[in-house]
Coordinates of C-alpha atoms and ligand atoms in Angstrom, one line a residue:
M911 CA -17.5 25.1 -1.8
S912 CA -17.9 25.0 -5.5
E913 CA -20.1 22.4 -6.9
H914 CA -17.2 21.1 -9.6
W915 CA -14.8 20.3 -6.7
T916 CA -14.3 16.4 -5.7
L917 CA -13.1 16.6 -2.5
P918 CA -11.1 13.6 -0.4
S919 CA -12.4 11.9 2.6
L920 CA -10.1 9.9 4.7
K921 CA -12.9 7.9 6.2
E922 CA -13.6 6.9 2.7
A923 CA -10.1 6.2 1.9
K924 CA -9.9 3.7 5.0
K925 CA -12.4 1.3 3.2
R926 CA -11.3 -2.0 1.6
N927 CA -12.9 -3.5 -1.1
R928 CA -12.4 -7.1 -2.4
T929 CA -13.4 -5.8 -6.0
Q930 CA -10.8 -6.9 -8.5
V931 CA -8.5 -4.0 -9.8
Q932 CA -9.2 -3.5 -13.5
F933 CA -6.0 -2.8 -15.9
S934 CA -6.2 -0.1 -18.6
R935 CA -3.0 -1.4 -21.0
E936 CA -3.8 0.4 -24.1
E937 CA -0.9 2.7 -25.6
Y938 CA -1.2 5.9 -24.1
E939 CA -2.6 8.8 -26.4
L940 CA -3.1 12.2 -25.5
D941 CA -6.4 13.9 -26.6
E942 CA -5.6 16.1 -29.7
K943 CA -7.3 19.1 -27.6
Y944 CA -4.3 19.0 -25.4
Q945 CA -1.5 18.6 -27.2
S946 CA -0.7 22.1 -27.6
L947 CA -1.6 23.3 -23.9
G948 CA 1.8 23.9 -22.8
Q949 CA 3.4 25.4 -26.1
H950 CA 6.1 27.8 -25.3
K951 CA 5.6 27.2 -21.8
R952 CA 7.4 25.8 -18.7
Y953 CA 7.1 23.5 -15.8
I954 CA 8.8 22.6 -12.8
I955 CA 8.1 20.1 -10.2
H956 CA 9.3 20.3 -6.5
T957 CA 9.1 16.8 -5.1
Y958 CA 8.9 15.7 -1.3
G959 CA 8.6 12.3 0.4
C960 CA 9.6 8.8 -0.8
Q961 CA 10.2 7.2 -3.9
A962 CA 6.6 6.7 -4.6
N963 CA 6.3 10.5 -5.2
E964 CA 9.7 10.5 -7.1
R965 CA 8.3 8.1 -9.7
D966 CA 4.8 10.2 -9.9
S967 CA 6.9 13.0 -10.5
E968 CA 8.3 11.8 -13.4
T969 CA 4.8 10.5 -14.8
I970 CA 3.3 14.1 -14.1
A971 CA 6.8 15.4 -16.0
G972 CA 5.9 12.8 -19.2
L973 CA 2.5 14.2 -19.0
L974 CA 3.2 17.8 -19.2
E975 CA 5.8 17.2 -21.8
A976 CA 3.3 15.4 -24.0
M977 CA 1.2 18.8 -23.6
G978 CA 4.1 20.6 -24.7
F979 CA 5.6 21.7 -21.4
E980 CA 9.4 22.3 -21.3
L981 CA 11.1 21.5 -18.0
S982 CA 12.4 24.9 -16.6
T983 CA 15.3 25.2 -13.9
S984 CA 14.1 27.9 -11.9
D985 CA 10.3 28.8 -10.2
E986 CA 11.0 32.4 -11.8
E987 CA 10.9 31.1 -15.3
A988 CA 7.8 28.3 -14.9
D989 CA 4.5 29.0 -16.0
I990 CA 2.7 26.1 -13.8
I991 CA 5.0 25.2 -10.4
L992 CA 3.6 21.9 -8.5
L993 CA 4.5 20.4 -5.5
N994 CA 3.8 17.0 -5.3
T995 CA 3.6 16.5 -1.4
C996 CA 4.3 14.0 1.4
T997 CA 2.3 14.0 4.6
I998 CA 4.4 11.1 6.8
R999 CA 5.4 13.6 9.4
E1000 CA 3.9 17.1 10.6
N1001 CA 7.5 18.5 9.6
A1002 CA 7.0 17.5 6.0
V1003 CA 3.5 18.9 6.0
N1004 CA 5.0 22.1 7.7
K1005 CA 7.9 22.5 4.7
V1006 CA 5.2 22.3 1.9
Y1007 CA 3.2 25.5 3.5
G1008 CA 6.4 26.7 3.8
Q1009 CA 6.8 26.6 0.2
I1010 CA 3.6 27.6 -0.9
G1011 CA 4.0 30.8 1.0
N1012 CA 6.9 31.6 -0.8
L1013 CA 5.5 31.3 -4.1
K1014 CA 3.0 33.9 -3.3
H1015 CA 5.0 36.7 -4.5
L1016 CA 5.5 34.9 -8.1
K1017 CA 1.8 34.4 -8.9
Q1018 CA 1.3 38.3 -7.4
R1019 CA 3.8 39.4 -10.6
N1020 CA 2.1 36.7 -12.7
P1021 CA -1.6 36.0 -12.7
E1022 CA -1.2 33.6 -15.1
L1023 CA 1.1 31.5 -13.2
I1024 CA -0.5 27.8 -12.3
I1025 CA 0.5 26.9 -8.9
G1026 CA -0.4 23.0 -8.3
I1027 CA -0.5 20.9 -5.2
C1028 CA -0.8 17.2 -5.4
G1029 CA 0.7 14.2 -4.0
C1030 CA -0.4 12.6 -0.4
M1031 CA -1.1 16.0 1.5
T1032 CA -4.1 16.7 -1.0
Q1033 CA -5.6 13.4 0.1
E1034 CA -6.5 15.0 3.6
E1035 CA -9.5 17.2 3.9
V1036 CA -7.7 19.6 6.4
V1037 CA -5.1 20.2 4.1
V1038 CA -7.6 20.6 1.2
K1039 CA -9.6 23.0 3.5
T1040 CA -6.6 25.1 4.6
I1041 CA -5.1 25.4 1.2
L1042 CA -8.4 26.5 -0.2
E1043 CA -9.0 29.0 3.2
T1044 CA -5.5 30.1 3.6
Y1045 CA -3.4 29.8 0.3
H1046 CA -5.2 31.9 -2.6
Q1047 CA -2.1 31.5 -4.8
V1048 CA -2.9 27.8 -5.4
D1049 CA -4.9 27.3 -8.7
L1050 CA -4.7 23.3 -8.8
I1051 CA -5.3 20.4 -6.0
F1052 CA -5.3 16.9 -7.5
G1053 CA -4.0 13.6 -5.3
T1054 CA -2.5 10.2 -5.7
H1055 CA -5.2 8.3 -7.7
N1056 CA -5.7 10.9 -10.7
I1057 CA -2.3 11.5 -12.1
H1058 CA -3.1 10.5 -15.3
R1059 CA -6.1 13.1 -15.5
L1060 CA -3.6 16.0 -15.6
P1061 CA -4.1 17.2 -19.0
E1062 CA -7.4 17.7 -18.2
L1063 CA -6.9 19.0 -15.0
V1064 CA -4.6 21.6 -16.3
H1065 CA -6.9 22.5 -19.0
Q1066 CA -9.5 23.3 -16.8
T1067 CA -7.7 25.4 -14.6
M1068 CA -6.6 27.2 -17.7
F1069 CA -9.8 28.4 -18.8
S1070 CA -12.3 28.2 -15.9
K1071 CA -12.7 30.8 -13.9
E1072 CA -12.4 29.3 -10.6
R1073 CA -10.1 26.8 -8.9
T1074 CA -9.5 23.1 -9.9
V1075 CA -10.2 20.8 -7.4
E1076 CA -9.9 16.9 -8.1
V1077 CA -9.0 14.5 -5.1
F1078 CA -10.8 10.8 -5.2
S1079 CA -10.2 8.9 -1.8
K1080 CA -10.7 5.5 -3.5
E1081 CA -8.0 4.3 -5.5
G1082 CA -8.8 3.8 -9.0
D1083 CA -7.5 1.0 -11.9
I1084 CA -4.1 0.7 -12.5
I1085 CA -3.1 2.7 -16.1
E1086 CA -0.3 1.2 -17.6
N1087 CA 1.6 3.3 -20.6
L1088 CA 1.4 6.9 -19.2
P1089 CA 4.3 8.7 -20.7
A1090 CA 7.4 9.5 -18.2
H1091 CA 10.2 11.5 -18.1
R1092 CA 12.8 9.6 -15.9
F1093 CA 14.9 12.2 -14.3
G1094 CA 17.6 9.7 -13.4
N1095 CA 20.4 8.6 -16.4
Y1096 CA 21.4 5.2 -14.8
K1097 CA 19.1 4.7 -12.4
A1098 CA 15.3 4.0 -12.7
W1099 CA 12.4 3.4 -10.4
I1100 CA 10.1 1.0 -11.4
N1101 CA 6.8 0.6 -9.5
I1102 CA 5.7 -3.2 -8.9
M1103 CA 2.7 -2.3 -6.6
Y1104 CA 0.6 0.3 -5.0
G1105 CA -1.0 1.2 -1.7
C1106 CA -0.9 -0.5 1.5
D1107 CA -3.3 -2.5 3.4
K1108 CA -0.8 -3.0 6.7
F1109 CA -2.5 -0.2 8.3
C1110 CA 0.5 0.9 11.1
T1111 CA -1.3 2.6 13.7
Y1112 CA 0.9 5.5 13.0
C1113 CA 1.1 6.0 9.6
I1114 CA -0.9 7.2 7.1
V1115 CA 0.0 5.9 3.8
P1116 CA -2.9 3.6 4.0
Y1117 CA -5.4 6.5 4.0
T1118 CA -3.4 8.5 1.4
R1119 CA -2.3 5.8 -1.5
G1120 CA -5.3 3.4 -1.3
K1121 CA -5.8 -0.5 -1.4
E1122 CA -2.4 -2.2 -2.4
R1123 CA -2.7 -3.4 -6.0
S1124 CA 0.0 -5.3 -7.8
R1125 CA 1.1 -4.6 -11.6
L1126 CA 1.2 -7.6 -13.7
T1127 CA 4.3 -9.2 -13.7
E1128 CA 4.5 -8.8 -17.6
D1129 CA 4.1 -5.1 -17.6
I1130 CA 6.8 -4.4 -14.9
L1131 CA 9.2 -6.9 -16.9
K1132 CA 8.0 -4.9 -20.4
E1133 CA 9.6 -1.4 -18.4
I1134 CA 12.4 -3.1 -17.0
E1135 CA 13.5 -4.5 -20.8
E1136 CA 12.8 -0.7 -21.7
V1137 CA 14.8 0.8 -19.5
K1138 CA 17.6 -1.8 -19.7
A1139 CA 17.3 -1.2 -24.0
D1140 CA 17.9 2.5 -22.9
G1141 CA 21.1 1.9 -21.0
Y1142 CA 20.0 2.1 -17.4
Q1143 CA 22.2 -0.2 -15.2
E1144 CA 20.1 -0.1 -11.9
I1145 CA 16.3 -0.4 -11.0
T1146 CA 14.6 0.3 -7.7
L1147 CA 11.6 -1.6 -7.5
L1148 CA 9.0 0.0 -5.5
G1149 CA 6.2 -0.5 -3.3
Q1150 CA 5.4 0.2 0.4
N1151 CA 5.9 -3.4 1.0
V1152 CA 7.2 -5.2 -1.9
N1153 CA 6.8 -8.4 0.1
A1154 CA 3.5 -8.5 -0.4
Y1155 CA 3.5 -8.2 -4.2
G1156 CA 1.3 -10.6 -6.1
K1157 CA -1.1 -11.2 -3.0
D1158 CA -4.3 -9.7 -4.3
L1159 CA -3.2 -11.5 -8.0
G1160 CA -3.7 -14.3 -6.5
I1161 CA -0.1 -15.1 -6.9
D1162 CA 1.9 -17.1 -4.1
D1163 CA 5.4 -16.2 -2.9
G1164 CA 5.0 -13.2 -5.5
F1165 CA 8.1 -11.3 -4.9
G1166 CA 10.3 -14.0 -4.6
K1167 CA 8.9 -15.2 -8.0
L1168 CA 8.8 -11.5 -9.4
L1169 CA 12.6 -11.1 -8.4
E1170 CA 13.7 -14.1 -10.1
E1171 CA 12.2 -13.1 -13.4
V1172 CA 13.6 -9.6 -12.9
A1173 CA 17.3 -10.6 -12.2
K1174 CA 17.0 -13.0 -15.3
T1175 CA 16.5 -9.8 -17.0
G1176 CA 20.2 -9.3 -16.5
I1177 CA 19.8 -5.6 -15.9
P1178 CA 23.5 -4.9 -13.6
R1179 CA 21.6 -3.7 -10.6
I1180 CA 18.5 -4.7 -8.4
R1181 CA 17.1 -2.9 -5.5
F1182 CA 13.5 -3.2 -3.7
T1183 CA 12.3 -0.9 -1.0
T1184 CA 10.3 -1.2 1.3
S1185 CA 10.2 -4.8 2.8
H1186 CA 8.5 -5.3 5.7
P1187 CA 9.9 -7.7 8.3
W1188 CA 6.4 -9.7 8.0
D1189 CA 5.3 -11.8 4.7
F1190 CA 9.4 -12.6 4.2
T1191 CA 9.7 -15.9 2.6
E1192 CA 12.0 -18.6 2.1
K1193 CA 11.9 -18.3 -2.1
M1194 CA 12.8 -14.7 -1.3
L1195 CA 15.8 -15.1 1.0
E1196 CA 16.9 -17.6 -1.8
V1197 CA 16.4 -15.6 -5.0
I1198 CA 18.2 -13.1 -3.2
A1199 CA 21.2 -15.0 -2.3
Q1200 CA 21.3 -17.0 -5.7
Y1201 CA 21.5 -13.7 -8.0
D1202 CA 24.6 -11.4 -8.2
N1203 CA 22.6 -8.5 -9.5
I1204 CA 20.5 -8.6 -6.8
M1205 CA 21.9 -5.8 -4.7
P1206 CA 23.7 -7.0 -1.3
Y1207 CA 22.1 -4.3 0.6
I1208 CA 18.1 -4.6 2.8
H1209 CA 16.4 -1.8 4.2
L1210 CA 14.6 -3.6 6.7
P1211 CA 12.7 -1.4 8.9
L1212 CA 12.6 -2.3 12.4
Q1213 CA 10.5 0.5 14.2
S1214 CA 11.3 -0.1 17.6
G1215 CA 12.9 -3.2 19.8
N1216 CA 10.2 -3.8 22.1
N1217 CA 7.7 -6.0 21.4
D1218 CA 4.9 -4.4 23.5
I1219 CA 5.1 -1.2 21.2
L1220 CA 5.6 -3.3 17.9
K1221 CA 2.0 -4.4 19.2
L1222 CA 0.9 -0.9 19.7
M1223 CA 2.2 -0.3 16.1
G1224 CA 0.4 -2.7 14.9
R1225 CA 3.6 -4.2 13.0
R1226 CA 2.6 -8.0 13.2
Y1227 CA 6.3 -9.2 13.7
T1228 CA 8.3 -9.6 17.2
V1229 CA 11.8 -8.6 18.0
E1230 CA 12.8 -12.5 17.6
E1231 CA 11.4 -12.8 14.4
Y1232 CA 13.2 -9.7 12.8
T1233 CA 16.5 -11.1 14.3
E1234 CA 15.6 -14.4 12.7
I1235 CA 14.9 -13.2 8.9
Y1236 CA 18.1 -10.7 9.8
L1237 CA 20.5 -13.9 10.8
K1238 CA 19.5 -15.8 8.0
L1239 CA 20.2 -13.0 5.4
K1240 CA 23.5 -12.4 7.2
E1241 CA 24.3 -15.7 6.7
L1242 CA 23.1 -16.2 2.8
M1243 CA 24.9 -13.0 2.3
P1244 CA 28.1 -12.1 5.1
N1245 CA 28.8 -8.8 3.1
C1246 CA 25.2 -7.3 3.0
A1247 CA 24.7 -4.1 4.4
F1248 CA 21.6 -3.4 6.3
S1249 CA 19.5 -0.1 7.1
T1250 CA 16.4 0.5 8.9
D1251 CA 13.9 2.9 10.2
I1252 CA 13.3 3.6 14.0
I1253 CA 10.6 5.5 15.9
V1254 CA 10.8 7.0 18.7
G1255 CA 8.7 8.6 21.7
F1256 CA 5.8 6.5 20.2
P1257 CA 2.7 7.2 22.8
N1258 CA 3.8 6.1 26.1
E1259 CA 7.2 4.6 25.5
T1260 CA 8.7 4.1 28.3
D1261 CA 12.5 4.8 29.2
E1262 CA 12.9 0.9 29.5
Q1263 CA 11.2 0.2 26.1
F1264 CA 13.4 3.1 24.4
E1265 CA 16.4 1.4 26.1
D1266 CA 15.0 -2.0 24.3
T1267 CA 15.4 -0.4 20.9
L1268 CA 19.0 1.0 21.7
R1269 CA 20.0 -2.9 22.6
M1270 CA 18.7 -4.1 19.5
V1271 CA 20.2 -1.1 17.4
D1272 CA 23.5 -2.0 18.9
Y1273 CA 23.0 -5.8 18.3
F1274 CA 22.2 -5.3 14.6
Q1275 CA 24.9 -2.5 14.1
F1276 CA 23.1 -1.1 10.8
D1277 CA 25.1 0.6 8.2
N1278 CA 22.4 3.2 8.2
V1279 CA 19.2 4.1 10.4
Y1280 CA 16.5 6.6 9.5
T1281 CA 15.2 7.7 12.8
F1282 CA 12.2 9.7 13.4
I1283 CA 10.3 11.3 16.2
F1284 CA 6.8 9.7 16.4
S1285 CA 4.7 12.3 14.5
S1286 CA 0.7 12.1 15.3
R1287 CA -1.4 11.8 11.8
E1288 CA -5.0 12.8 12.3
G1289 CA -7.2 9.7 11.5
T1290 CA -4.5 7.3 12.7
P1291 CA -5.2 4.8 15.1
A1292 CA -2.0 6.8 17.1
A1293 CA -3.4 9.5 17.3
R1294 CA -6.4 8.9 19.3
M1295 CA -3.6 7.5 21.8
E1296 CA -3.1 9.5 25.0
D1297 CA 0.7 10.3 25.3
N1298 CA 2.4 11.1 28.5
V1299 CA 6.0 11.5 27.2
S1300 CA 7.0 14.8 27.1
M1301 CA 8.6 16.1 23.2
E1302 CA 11.5 16.9 25.9
T1303 CA 12.1 13.3 26.2
K1304 CA 11.0 12.3 22.8
K1305 CA 14.2 14.7 21.8
E1306 CA 16.4 13.6 23.9
R1307 CA 15.7 9.6 23.0
L1308 CA 16.1 10.9 19.1
R1309 CA 19.5 12.0 20.3
I1310 CA 21.0 9.6 21.9
L1311 CA 19.9 7.1 19.3
N1312 CA 21.4 8.9 16.4
E1313 CA 24.8 9.0 18.9
H1314 CA 24.3 5.4 18.2
T1315 CA 24.0 5.0 14.9
I1316 CA 26.3 7.3 13.3
L1317 CA 29.2 5.0 15.3
H1318 CA 27.4 2.0 14.0
A1319 CA 27.7 3.7 10.4
Y1320 CA 31.7 4.7 11.0
Q1321 CA 32.3 1.3 12.1
K1322 CA 30.6 -0.5 9.2
N1323 CA 32.3 2.0 6.8
L1324 CA 35.8 1.6 8.6
A1325 CA 35.7 -2.2 7.2
Y1326 CA 36.1 -0.7 3.7
K1327 CA 39.0 0.7 3.9
D1328 CA 41.9 -0.2 1.4
K1329 CA 39.3 -2.7 0.0
V1330 CA 38.5 -2.4 -3.7
V1331 CA 35.3 -1.8 -4.6
K1332 CA 32.3 -1.7 -7.7
V1333 CA 31.2 1.7 -7.8
L1334 CA 28.5 2.9 -10.3
V1335 CA 29.8 6.2 -11.2
D1336 CA 26.6 9.0 -10.9
G1337 CA 29.1 11.9 -12.3
L1338 CA 31.0 14.9 -10.8
S1339 CA 30.3 15.1 -7.0
K1340 CA 28.0 18.3 -6.2
K1341 CA 30.6 19.5 -3.8
N1342 CA 33.8 19.3 -5.4
K1343 CA 34.6 19.6 -9.3
D1344 CA 37.5 17.3 -9.4
V1345 CA 35.9 14.4 -7.7
Y1346 CA 33.6 11.7 -8.9
S1347 CA 30.7 10.1 -6.7
G1348 CA 28.7 6.9 -7.4
Y1349 CA 27.5 4.1 -4.8
T1350 CA 28.6 0.8 -4.2
D1351 CA 26.4 -2.3 -4.4
T1352 CA 25.8 -2.0 -0.7
Q1353 CA 24.5 1.3 -1.3
K1354 CA 27.5 3.3 0.2
L1355 CA 28.3 6.6 -1.1
V1356 CA 31.4 7.2 -2.6
N1357 CA 33.6 10.1 -3.8
F1358 CA 36.3 9.5 -5.9
T1359 CA 39.1 10.8 -7.6
G1360 CA 39.8 9.5 -11.3
H1361 CA 40.5 10.2 -14.8
N1362 CA 38.8 10.0 -18.1
I1363 CA 35.3 8.5 -16.1
K1364 CA 32.1 8.3 -17.7
E1365 CA 28.9 8.5 -15.8
G1366 CA 26.7 5.4 -16.0
Q1367 CA 29.6 2.8 -15.7
I1368 CA 30.6 0.6 -13.0
I1369 CA 34.1 0.9 -12.4
D1370 CA 36.6 -0.5 -9.3
V1371 CA 37.5 1.9 -6.5
R1372 CA 39.7 1.6 -4.2
I1373 CA 38.7 2.9 -0.8
T1374 CA 41.1 5.1 1.2
E1375 CA 39.4 6.9 3.5
P1376 CA 35.8 6.2 5.4
K1377 CA 33.8 8.3 6.9
S1378 CA 30.5 8.0 8.8
Y1379 CA 28.3 9.3 6.2
F1380 CA 30.3 8.1 3.1
L1381 CA 33.9 6.4 1.5
L1382 CA 36.7 8.4 -0.2
G1383 CA 38.6 6.3 -2.9
E1384 CA 40.3 6.8 -6.2
A1385 CA 39.8 4.9 -9.2
V1386 CA 41.8 2.1 -10.2
Ligands
SAH152 N1 6.6 1.3 4.1 C1 7.2 1.2 4.9 C2 7.5 2.9 5.4 C3 7.1 3.9 4.5 S1 6.9 5.4 5.5 C4 7.7 0.5 5.6 O1 6.9 -0.5 6.3 O2 9.0 0.0 6.1 C5 8.6 5.6 5.9 C6 8.9 5.6 7.4 O3 8.5 6.6 8.1 C7 8.4 4.3 8.3 O4 9.2 3.3 8.5 C8 8.6 5.2 9.9 O5 9.7 4.6 10.4 C9 8.6 6.6 9.3 N2 7.0 6.8 10.1 C10 5.7 7.1 9.1 N3 4.6 7.0 9.8 C11 5.2 8.1 10.9 C12 5.0 8.9 12.0 N4 3.3 8.9 12.1 N5 5.7 9.6 12.8 C13 7.1 9.3 12.9 N6 7.4 8.2 11.6 C14 6.5 7.8 10.8
SF4_153 FE1 3.3 2.8 6.6 FE2 3.0 0.2 7.8 FE3 1.9 0.6 5.2 FE4 4.6 0.8 5.8 S1 3.7 -0.9 6.0 S2 3.4 2.2 4.3 S3 4.5 2.0 7.8 S4 1.1 1.5 7.2
F3S154 FE1 5.1 10.5 2.2 FE2 3.1 9.6 0.6 FE3 5.3 8.7 0.7 S1 3.2 10.3 2.6 S2 6.3 8.8 2.5 S3 5.0 10.7 -0.3 S4 3.6 7.5 0.2

């Protein structure tokens, strides 16, 4: 072990303290000694996991470009390859290890190549240990709390003889004004808060992302005004639980108030994710229903349809409370679309408990359901629960659940037949060159035909043929 390394500790990451987060709000200035580090060099970033990582990758790209690096379209042509990783489930982790393995030959061909690993995986000591012991092609390891230190870390990696490892277990200050290269042209991610204090018993995120910290409202609004001026049509407000926005700043009903301010900016489309069913307030409901530029699509994770399992998961709401929020939203916005997350095979989940989930999924008829088999994450309380459910049973439950959810998705889509809907045009469809694609306000993917259609416009499209996971249509 090198004395220069800063290694992570999940035990430290679990601690929560009351010290007020500091804000660093000066204009960003890159130290002169890093400004030409990337001259004539290229970078590529592979991003795994959730939108928090997507947005972090944009900051990483912004920092690398400030150093003179240019975006590469392939690993082969890159001088620095970064994997921004996710550790939410075991298969996410395995994917990354596979990818690190794939990169070995590039390193052998070009010893100057820098391979770096960052994101949620590197916040775990077992991952850093594995990489250091097994994957010698990796030169740089950093975490989710020190992205702003990237220029220094890249410099160190280039000029030092040993590998660079710096992962902080404790979250730091909120640093505003870091440069960003946004990868969307019309849709922008906007962080409103970082971290998570919910500690659902299965989940690793509170350990990899630190405590809940809200950005100041004025900084969020400033960023939104900037993207609006740049022509962005849609923003998605990001947080692991956006409903908790402002709690740490001592603001009551923080998210409802923020949402209202954001709606008043007049940006055409506003989305947010994720809204935990716990902490849903009247004010939030009111604002969501009142402003037309807040999109009628809510991702509201249920996780399980059984109260005992919800309790074991530490979700802090009951099926009845969830239903109440769902019904209120439906009443206020009858055309609102809903999606959810469901975990099957939580430790000791019985057939009856699984059937409760199926029953609730059939009741809510979600537009879209993200379904997962429980994955044990080291360091979380659920990882210490003994489990009598076989993997075979878990897989079977997932299969049955998916059968139900795909049927609901299709039925929801059928209701769109012959309707004219507003679509924000993303561009030409990836698969078919004569077809455009975009999303409705309810977050349905539409592939449609038309003439002289420009990306980034919101246009009317008539739906001709609904499918299970997308809609076919023609521009009107
Ligand atoms: N903050 C969001 C969830 C982020 S993680 C929320 O609370 O809703 C996205 C989803 O991954 C979760 O909703 C959950 O369904 C799933 N997930 C998280 N940890 C998991 C685990 N250990 N095993 C299986 N699925 C998990
Ligand atoms: Fe994980 Fe729960 Fe936090 Fe969501 S709210 S990130 S599931 S701990
Ligand atoms: Fe994955 Fe980290 Fe997001 S674990 S889901 S990338 S917060």
